[in-house]
Amino acid sequence: MVATNSVGGGPLRAWSRLPLYARILAGLVLGVAAGVVLGPSTQGFDVPAKLVLRVLGALAPVIVLLAVVNALMTAEVAGKAGRRLATLLVTNTLVAIVVGLGVANLVQPGTHANLKPPGEASRAPHGDFVTLLIDNVPDSFLRPLVENKVIGVVLIALAIGVAARYAEGERRELLENAVGVAFDVVLRILHWTIALVPLAVFGKVATIIGHAGFAPFKALGAFVLAVLLALAIQLAYYLARIRLQSWLRPVQVLRGLRDAIVMAFSTASSTATMPVTYERLKILGLREGSASLGALVGSNFNNDGTALYEAMSALFVAQMLGHHLSLGEQMLIVLTSMVASVGAAGIPEAGLVTMTLVFTAVRLPTEYIALLLTVDWFLDRCRTVINLMGDVSVACVLDGKVRAEAAPELRGAG
């Protein structure tokens, strides 16, 4: 009896122990084989992808709401340091998105494929930026959660988070515990959904190859190169900012953060890497206050690589479908990517989750996010490194141009 159970559960247990990226790669390979062999008969194979993305679309606004509220309630930043931190975070994220859209418009990786839009609902919105923005501002407290309007969700989260900070004593502790428990519960459901991603990849890849051949994947290769180019430009921006606005030197920072960078790439989680980043920044000689603001507080709001990736993904899919997004529509992508990235800290596969909100804002079909899953496991690691370096750059700039040891009056200021 015991042996039978062991044999029966063996393959499933072995499969579940594989890293997610390995399972996605397996789904990709099997999907290619099924698409080549079965051809048009693969119609219907993409049902798992549609279901997964529908569940992610339902979870995304709740996750962002809880993540932002939790970050606002627990973050301890005030005064001049808080204002300077906010300015640095907004500037870094805005630069990242502009870099992403600039590279996507220049390279235009999506033009290498020509996919048919899945229906009328996929038509991109038209109009000036102000009109598009007003359409995303909530006229009801619950409507943004129902319609996946990320701007409205973040506005509600900001209101709740700021108001909750006025609670004191046991009431404040009760609120923090309630939000924390709710966040953990929703993340558990998200983990279950993400476990089905390899099946979604298999079905979507099989369907695309069976009906459109390999052309979309040629475009996907161009997209990967474009994203890597944009991430490299963003990294160069960080290093230049460190060189010009702090006492550290870029080579010194990269050498000192090697362990954190390797850990960020291998785990694809800047949150898991956060303690290592904080410790390495202190070893480099940064004041404790600067290191904690950049690595601990800033990491809750700073996800530049994710924001860059989401903006490029939206433009890439629009190009694949033959949509020509106006300047106003691209500005809406900038705004939605910024606010969506605010709630991305600590969320597994954050780029995938919040991308559904960005796509919904400009009425792009979320079902094509499944195509990006085939390369997301790799790009997720790359953008996590950029998220980490964004935190590091903030910490370095906050530390200023004078090292603590060189200014006795500043010792112990952190």
Short mmCIF file of C-alpha atoms in Angstrom, two decimals:
data_model
loop_
_atom_site.label_atom_id
_atom_site.label_comp_id
_atom_site.label_asym_id
_atom_site.label_seq_id
_atom_site.Cartn_x
_atom_site.Cartn_y
_atom_site.Cartn_z
CA MET A 1 0.00 0.00 0.00
CA VAL A 2 2.77 2.38 0.89
CA ALA A 3 4.77 1.41 -2.19
CA THR A 4 1.75 2.02 -4.45
CA ASN A 5 1.20 5.49 -3.06
CA SER A 6 4.87 6.26 -3.44
CA VAL A 7 4.92 5.22 -7.08
CA GLY A 8 1.67 6.99 -7.86
CA GLY A 9 2.82 10.26 -6.33
CA GLY A 10 6.39 10.06 -7.55
CA PRO A 11 6.15 11.78 -10.96
CA LEU A 12 3.88 14.52 -9.66
CA ARG A 13 6.12 15.13 -6.66
CA ALA A 14 9.20 15.21 -8.87
CA TRP A 15 7.49 17.66 -11.23
CA SER A 16 6.46 19.98 -8.39
CA ARG A 17 10.01 20.05 -7.05
CA LEU A 18 11.40 21.37 -10.33
CA PRO A 19 12.04 25.13 -10.45
CA LEU A 20 9.26 27.05 -12.15
CA TYR A 21 11.49 28.05 -15.06
CA ALA A 22 12.33 24.38 -15.72
CA ARG A 23 8.64 23.49 -15.80
CA ILE A 24 7.93 26.42 -18.14
CA LEU A 25 10.74 25.29 -20.46
CA ALA A 26 9.27 21.77 -20.47
CA GLY A 27 5.86 23.20 -21.35
CA LEU A 28 7.46 25.27 -24.11
CA VAL A 29 9.22 22.26 -25.68
CA LEU A 30 6.12 20.07 -25.49
CA GLY A 31 4.00 22.90 -26.89
CA VAL A 32 6.31 23.30 -29.88
CA ALA A 33 6.14 19.55 -30.55
CA ALA A 34 2.34 19.48 -30.25
CA GLY A 35 1.95 22.50 -32.53
CA VAL A 36 4.19 21.02 -35.23
CA VAL A 37 2.57 17.58 -35.11
CA LEU A 38 -1.09 18.53 -34.67
CA GLY A 39 -1.18 21.81 -36.62
CA PRO A 40 -4.65 23.47 -36.68
CA SER A 41 -6.00 20.62 -34.55
CA THR A 42 -4.52 22.41 -31.52
CA GLN A 43 -7.51 24.75 -31.44
CA GLY A 44 -8.75 24.78 -27.87
CA PHE A 45 -5.37 23.96 -26.36
CA ASP A 46 -5.10 27.56 -25.12
CA VAL A 47 -8.04 27.21 -22.72
CA PRO A 48 -5.69 26.75 -19.69
CA ALA A 49 -3.87 29.97 -20.65
CA LYS A 50 -7.16 31.86 -20.81
CA LEU A 51 -8.21 30.50 -17.42
CA VAL A 52 -4.86 31.30 -15.78
CA LEU A 53 -4.88 34.85 -17.11
CA ARG A 54 -8.49 35.34 -16.07
CA VAL A 55 -7.66 34.31 -12.51
CA LEU A 56 -4.57 36.54 -12.53
CA GLY A 57 -6.74 39.40 -13.75
CA ALA A 58 -9.09 38.83 -10.83
CA LEU A 59 -6.26 38.61 -8.28
CA ALA A 60 -4.13 41.49 -9.57
CA PRO A 61 -6.18 44.47 -8.32
CA VAL A 62 -6.68 42.89 -4.87
CA ILE A 63 -2.96 42.06 -4.60
CA VAL A 64 -1.88 45.57 -5.60
CA LEU A 65 -4.41 47.10 -3.20
CA LEU A 66 -3.19 45.01 -0.25
CA ALA A 67 0.50 45.40 -1.17
CA VAL A 68 0.32 49.20 -1.34
CA VAL A 69 -1.75 49.49 1.85
CA ASN A 70 0.66 47.15 3.67
CA ALA A 71 3.72 49.09 2.44
CA LEU A 72 2.24 52.45 3.45
CA MET A 73 1.24 51.21 6.90
CA THR A 74 4.58 49.62 7.74
CA ALA A 75 7.00 52.07 6.09
CA GLU A 76 8.62 54.49 8.54
CA VAL A 77 9.78 57.46 6.48
CA ALA A 78 9.24 61.08 7.38
CA GLY A 79 10.55 64.56 6.83
CA LYS A 80 13.18 65.64 4.32
CA ALA A 81 14.61 62.12 3.90
CA GLY A 82 11.18 60.78 3.02
CA ARG A 83 10.56 63.48 0.42
CA ARG A 84 13.99 62.96 -1.15
CA LEU A 85 13.46 59.19 -1.21
CA ALA A 86 10.09 59.62 -2.95
CA THR A 87 11.64 61.95 -5.54
CA LEU A 88 14.44 59.47 -6.32
CA LEU A 89 12.03 56.55 -6.64
CA VAL A 90 9.66 58.40 -8.96
CA THR A 91 12.54 59.71 -11.09
CA ASN A 92 14.13 56.26 -11.47
CA THR A 93 10.83 54.62 -12.40
CA LEU A 94 9.91 57.34 -14.87
CA VAL A 95 13.32 57.11 -16.56
CA ALA A 96 12.97 53.31 -16.77
CA ILE A 97 9.59 53.48 -18.49
CA VAL A 98 10.71 56.19 -20.91
CA VAL A 99 13.79 54.09 -21.76
CA GLY A 100 11.60 51.03 -22.31
CA LEU A 101 9.14 52.80 -24.57
CA GLY A 102 11.97 54.56 -26.43
CA VAL A 103 13.72 51.28 -27.23
CA ALA A 104 10.42 49.58 -28.13
CA ASN A 105 9.51 52.40 -30.53
CA LEU A 106 12.98 52.42 -32.06
CA VAL A 107 13.49 48.66 -32.45
CA GLN A 108 9.79 47.78 -32.95
CA PRO A 109 10.21 44.06 -32.19
CA GLY A 110 6.49 43.34 -32.59
CA THR A 111 6.50 44.19 -36.29
CA HIS A 112 8.25 40.87 -36.97
CA ALA A 113 4.92 39.10 -36.45
CA ASN A 114 1.43 39.79 -37.72
CA LEU A 115 -1.24 38.39 -35.42
CA LYS A 116 -4.96 38.85 -35.76
CA PRO A 117 -6.65 40.62 -32.85
CA PRO A 118 -8.90 38.17 -30.99
CA GLY A 119 -11.98 40.38 -31.23
CA GLU A 120 -13.51 43.82 -30.98
CA ALA A 121 -12.64 44.08 -27.29
CA SER A 122 -8.97 44.23 -28.17
CA ARG A 123 -9.17 47.55 -29.93
CA ALA A 124 -6.87 50.04 -28.28
CA PRO A 125 -8.55 53.18 -26.90
CA HIS A 126 -8.28 56.45 -28.72
CA GLY A 127 -8.34 59.94 -27.36
CA ASP A 128 -6.17 62.51 -25.63
CA PHE A 129 -4.25 61.69 -22.48
CA VAL A 130 -6.56 63.68 -20.18
CA THR A 131 -9.64 61.79 -21.41
CA LEU A 132 -7.90 58.44 -21.04
CA LEU A 133 -6.73 59.41 -17.55
CA ILE A 134 -10.19 60.49 -16.41
CA ASP A 135 -11.58 57.16 -17.63
CA ASN A 136 -9.24 55.43 -15.16
CA VAL A 137 -10.16 57.56 -12.14
CA PRO A 138 -12.77 55.75 -10.02
CA ASP A 139 -16.34 56.99 -9.72
CA SER A 140 -17.07 54.16 -7.31
CA PHE A 141 -15.07 52.64 -4.45
CA LEU A 142 -15.35 49.09 -5.79
CA ARG A 143 -15.44 49.73 -9.55
CA PRO A 144 -11.62 49.77 -10.04
CA LEU A 145 -11.39 46.34 -8.40
CA VAL A 146 -14.10 44.98 -10.70
CA GLU A 147 -12.83 46.62 -13.90
CA ASN A 148 -9.08 46.17 -13.16
CA LYS A 149 -8.34 49.89 -13.40
CA VAL A 150 -4.95 50.08 -11.73
CA ILE A 151 -4.88 53.86 -11.31
CA GLY A 152 -8.13 53.73 -9.37
CA VAL A 153 -6.91 50.77 -7.32
CA VAL A 154 -3.72 52.58 -6.29
CA LEU A 155 -5.62 55.79 -5.47
CA ILE A 156 -7.93 53.82 -3.18
CA ALA A 157 -4.94 52.02 -1.66
CA LEU A 158 -3.18 55.34 -1.01
CA ALA A 159 -6.28 56.72 0.71
CA ILE A 160 -6.69 53.63 2.90
CA GLY A 161 -2.97 53.36 3.68
CA VAL A 162 -2.55 57.00 4.66
CA ALA A 163 -5.76 57.00 6.71
CA ALA A 164 -4.71 53.79 8.50
CA ARG A 165 -1.46 55.42 9.64
CA TYR A 166 -3.54 57.72 11.85
CA ALA A 167 -4.73 54.74 13.87
CA GLU A 168 -2.81 54.20 17.10
CA GLY A 169 -2.01 51.46 19.57
CA GLU A 170 -4.01 48.25 19.37
CA ARG A 171 -6.17 49.52 16.50
CA ARG A 172 -3.06 50.16 14.36
CA GLU A 173 -1.69 46.72 15.22
CA LEU A 174 -5.04 45.10 14.43
CA LEU A 175 -5.18 46.81 11.03
CA GLU A 176 -1.62 45.79 10.16
CA ASN A 177 -2.31 42.17 11.15
CA ALA A 178 -5.57 42.06 9.18
CA VAL A 179 -3.94 43.44 6.02
CA GLY A 180 -0.96 41.10 6.46
CA VAL A 181 -3.17 38.02 6.82
CA ALA A 182 -5.31 39.00 3.83
CA PHE A 183 -2.16 39.57 1.76
CA ASP A 184 -0.78 36.15 2.71
CA VAL A 185 -4.08 34.43 1.81
CA VAL A 186 -4.25 36.07 -1.63
CA LEU A 187 -0.58 35.25 -2.28
CA ARG A 188 -1.32 31.60 -1.48
CA ILE A 189 -4.02 31.58 -4.16
CA LEU A 190 -1.53 33.27 -6.50
CA HIS A 191 1.01 30.48 -5.87
CA TRP A 192 -1.61 27.90 -6.84
CA THR A 193 -2.36 29.82 -10.03
CA ILE A 194 1.31 30.22 -10.95
CA ALA A 195 1.75 26.45 -10.58
CA LEU A 196 -0.52 26.12 -13.64
CA VAL A 197 1.57 28.49 -15.76
CA PRO A 198 3.60 25.67 -17.44
CA LEU A 199 0.33 24.09 -18.63
CA ALA A 200 -0.78 27.49 -19.92
CA VAL A 201 2.52 27.89 -21.79
CA PHE A 202 2.14 24.45 -23.36
CA GLY A 203 -1.37 25.20 -24.61
CA LYS A 204 -0.64 28.69 -25.88
CA VAL A 205 2.57 27.71 -27.69
CA ALA A 206 0.88 24.69 -29.29
CA THR A 207 -2.04 26.84 -30.46
CA ILE A 208 0.12 29.63 -31.89
CA ILE A 209 2.49 27.30 -33.75
CA GLY A 210 -0.40 25.18 -35.00
CA HIS A 211 -2.12 28.22 -36.53
CA ALA A 212 0.57 30.87 -37.18
CA GLY A 213 3.81 28.92 -37.31
CA PHE A 214 7.04 30.24 -35.80
CA ALA A 215 6.70 33.88 -36.91
CA PRO A 216 5.46 35.13 -33.51
CA PHE A 217 8.48 33.53 -31.82
CA LYS A 218 10.86 35.29 -34.17
CA ALA A 219 9.30 38.52 -32.95
CA LEU A 220 9.67 37.24 -29.39
CA GLY A 221 13.42 36.84 -29.91
CA ALA A 222 13.62 40.45 -31.08
CA PHE A 223 11.61 41.44 -28.01
CA VAL A 224 14.06 39.71 -25.65
CA LEU A 225 16.99 41.53 -27.24
CA ALA A 226 15.14 44.84 -27.04
CA VAL A 227 14.34 44.33 -23.34
CA LEU A 228 17.98 43.43 -22.57
CA LEU A 229 19.12 46.57 -24.40
CA ALA A 230 16.69 48.73 -22.41
CA LEU A 231 17.74 47.13 -19.12
CA ALA A 232 21.42 47.74 -19.99
CA ILE A 233 20.65 51.43 -20.65
CA GLN A 234 18.82 51.67 -17.33
CA LEU A 235 21.79 50.08 -15.54
CA ALA A 236 24.12 52.62 -17.19
CA TYR A 237 21.83 55.40 -15.91
CA TYR A 238 22.06 54.03 -12.36
CA LEU A 239 25.86 53.79 -12.50
CA ALA A 240 26.15 57.30 -13.91
CA ARG A 241 23.94 58.63 -11.13
CA ILE A 242 26.06 56.86 -8.51
CA ARG A 243 29.22 58.33 -10.06
CA LEU A 244 27.89 61.89 -10.20
CA GLN A 245 25.76 62.10 -7.03
CA SER A 246 27.57 59.98 -4.44
CA TRP A 247 31.04 59.38 -3.07
CA LEU A 248 31.10 55.80 -4.36
CA ARG A 249 32.41 54.61 -7.72
CA PRO A 250 30.43 52.28 -10.01
CA VAL A 251 33.11 49.56 -10.15
CA GLN A 252 33.39 49.65 -6.37
CA VAL A 253 29.61 49.24 -6.02
CA LEU A 254 29.37 46.38 -8.54
CA ARG A 255 32.25 44.56 -6.87
CA GLY A 256 30.78 45.02 -3.41
CA LEU A 257 27.28 43.92 -4.47
CA ARG A 258 28.34 40.78 -6.37
CA ASP A 259 26.70 38.40 -3.91
CA ALA A 260 23.43 40.33 -3.92
CA ILE A 261 23.39 40.56 -7.74
CA VAL A 262 23.97 36.82 -8.13
CA MET A 263 21.28 36.07 -5.55
CA ALA A 264 18.81 38.42 -7.25
CA PHE A 265 19.37 36.74 -10.61
CA SER A 266 19.15 33.21 -9.22
CA THR A 267 16.07 33.77 -7.02
CA ALA A 268 14.29 36.34 -9.23
CA SER A 269 13.27 38.09 -6.00
CA SER A 270 14.61 41.45 -4.86
CA THR A 271 12.65 40.97 -1.63
CA ALA A 272 14.50 37.74 -0.81
CA THR A 273 17.77 39.49 -1.64
CA MET A 274 16.96 42.54 0.48
CA PRO A 275 18.86 41.50 3.66
CA VAL A 276 22.00 40.70 1.65
CA THR A 277 21.74 44.02 -0.21
CA TYR A 278 21.39 45.93 3.06
CA GLU A 279 24.37 44.18 4.63
CA ARG A 280 26.59 44.71 1.57
CA LEU A 281 25.72 48.41 1.43
CA LYS A 282 26.80 48.79 5.05
CA ILE A 283 30.06 46.94 4.32
CA LEU A 284 30.68 49.37 1.45
CA GLY A 285 30.63 52.16 4.03
CA LEU A 286 27.16 53.68 3.59
CA ARG A 287 25.48 55.16 6.62
CA GLU A 288 22.89 52.91 8.19
CA GLY A 289 20.12 55.41 7.46
CA SER A 290 20.95 55.57 3.74
CA ALA A 291 21.30 51.78 3.44
CA SER A 292 18.00 51.11 5.21
CA LEU A 293 16.05 53.73 3.24
CA GLY A 294 17.36 52.46 -0.10
CA ALA A 295 17.46 48.70 0.48
CA LEU A 296 14.63 48.18 2.98
CA VAL A 297 12.10 50.97 2.55
CA GLY A 298 12.79 51.79 -1.10
CA SER A 299 12.47 48.16 -2.18
CA ASN A 300 8.79 48.25 -1.24
CA PHE A 301 8.13 50.88 -3.89
CA ASN A 302 11.04 50.68 -6.33
CA ASN A 303 10.52 48.19 -9.17
CA ASP A 304 12.00 49.99 -12.16
CA GLY A 305 12.88 46.84 -14.10
CA THR A 306 9.31 45.58 -13.74
CA ALA A 307 7.84 48.91 -14.86
CA LEU A 308 10.19 49.02 -17.87
CA TYR A 309 9.26 45.46 -18.85
CA GLU A 310 5.52 46.06 -18.57
CA ALA A 311 5.67 49.18 -20.73
CA MET A 312 7.71 47.39 -23.40
CA SER A 313 5.40 44.36 -23.27
CA ALA A 314 2.31 46.48 -23.89
CA LEU A 315 3.90 48.22 -26.86
CA PHE A 316 5.25 44.90 -28.18
CA VAL A 317 1.83 43.24 -28.19
CA ALA A 318 0.26 46.33 -29.75
CA GLN A 319 2.85 46.17 -32.54
CA MET A 320 2.19 42.45 -33.07
CA LEU A 321 -1.53 43.12 -33.46
CA GLY A 322 -1.00 46.07 -35.78
CA HIS A 323 -2.23 48.66 -33.27
CA HIS A 324 -0.57 52.05 -33.53
CA LEU A 325 -0.69 53.58 -30.07
CA SER A 326 -0.82 57.36 -30.00
CA LEU A 327 1.36 59.51 -27.77
CA GLY A 328 -1.53 59.90 -25.34
CA GLU A 329 -2.02 56.15 -25.15
CA GLN A 330 1.69 55.62 -24.54
CA MET A 331 1.59 58.25 -21.79
CA LEU A 332 -1.21 56.23 -20.21
CA ILE A 333 1.07 53.17 -20.37
CA VAL A 334 3.74 55.23 -18.60
CA LEU A 335 1.35 56.18 -15.81
CA THR A 336 -0.22 52.75 -15.36
CA SER A 337 3.18 51.04 -15.40
CA MET A 338 4.41 53.42 -12.70
CA VAL A 339 1.46 52.90 -10.38
CA ALA A 340 1.30 49.15 -11.05
CA SER A 341 4.98 48.75 -10.17
CA VAL A 342 4.32 50.39 -6.79
CA GLY A 343 2.41 47.31 -5.69
CA ALA A 344 4.81 44.79 -7.19
CA ALA A 345 7.21 44.37 -4.26
CA GLY A 346 7.11 40.94 -2.65
CA ILE A 347 4.76 39.50 -5.25
CA PRO A 348 5.95 36.34 -7.04
CA GLU A 349 5.97 36.79 -10.83
CA ALA A 350 5.11 40.45 -10.20
CA GLY A 351 5.58 41.49 -13.82
CA LEU A 352 3.05 38.89 -14.95
CA VAL A 353 0.49 39.80 -12.30
CA THR A 354 0.53 43.58 -12.69
CA MET A 355 0.89 43.37 -16.49
CA THR A 356 -2.77 42.36 -16.69
CA LEU A 357 -3.64 45.75 -15.20
CA VAL A 358 -1.46 47.66 -17.66
CA PHE A 359 -2.94 45.79 -20.63
CA THR A 360 -6.49 46.39 -19.39
CA ALA A 361 -5.83 50.13 -19.07
CA VAL A 362 -5.12 50.43 -22.81
CA ARG A 363 -7.54 47.63 -23.80
CA LEU A 364 -4.97 45.22 -25.14
CA PRO A 365 -5.91 41.50 -25.10
CA THR A 366 -4.48 39.97 -21.94
CA GLU A 367 -4.46 36.52 -23.54
CA TYR A 368 -1.22 37.44 -25.37
CA ILE A 369 0.54 37.74 -22.03
CA ALA A 370 0.69 33.93 -22.20
CA LEU A 371 3.04 34.25 -25.19
CA LEU A 372 5.42 36.31 -23.06
CA LEU A 373 5.50 33.56 -20.44
CA THR A 374 7.81 31.57 -22.68
CA VAL A 375 10.61 34.08 -22.05
CA ASP A 376 9.41 35.69 -18.82
CA TRP A 377 11.32 33.23 -16.61
CA PHE A 378 14.60 34.61 -18.02
CA LEU A 379 13.65 38.27 -18.31
CA ASP A 380 12.25 38.14 -14.77
CA ARG A 381 15.73 37.43 -13.45
CA CYS A 382 17.25 40.22 -15.52
CA ARG A 383 14.74 42.83 -14.42
CA THR A 384 15.09 41.71 -10.78
CA VAL A 385 18.78 42.66 -11.00
CA ILE A 386 17.72 46.08 -12.30
CA ASN A 387 15.22 46.41 -9.43
CA LEU A 388 18.09 45.65 -7.04
CA MET A 389 20.42 48.17 -8.66
CA GLY A 390 17.65 50.75 -8.47
CA ASP A 391 17.54 50.26 -4.70
CA VAL A 392 21.34 50.47 -4.54
CA SER A 393 21.47 53.68 -6.57
CA VAL A 394 18.89 55.29 -4.29
CA ALA A 395 20.89 54.33 -1.19
CA CYS A 396 24.13 55.68 -2.69
CA VAL A 397 22.60 58.99 -3.75
CA LEU A 398 20.96 59.42 -0.34
CA ASP A 399 24.39 58.92 1.27
CA GLY A 400 25.67 61.95 -0.62
CA LYS A 401 29.09 62.93 -1.92
CA VAL A 402 30.84 62.85 1.45
CA ARG A 403 31.74 59.55 3.05
CA ALA A 404 30.80 59.19 6.74
CA GLU A 405 34.40 58.54 7.84
CA ALA A 406 35.50 61.76 6.11
CA ALA A 407 33.05 63.86 8.06
CA PRO A 408 33.27 63.23 11.85
CA GLU A 409 30.16 65.30 12.53
CA LEU A 410 28.17 62.86 10.35
CA ARG A 411 29.27 59.70 12.14
CA GLY A 412 26.39 57.86 13.64
CA ALA A 413 23.91 60.02 11.74
CA GLY A 414 22.24 56.84 10.46
#
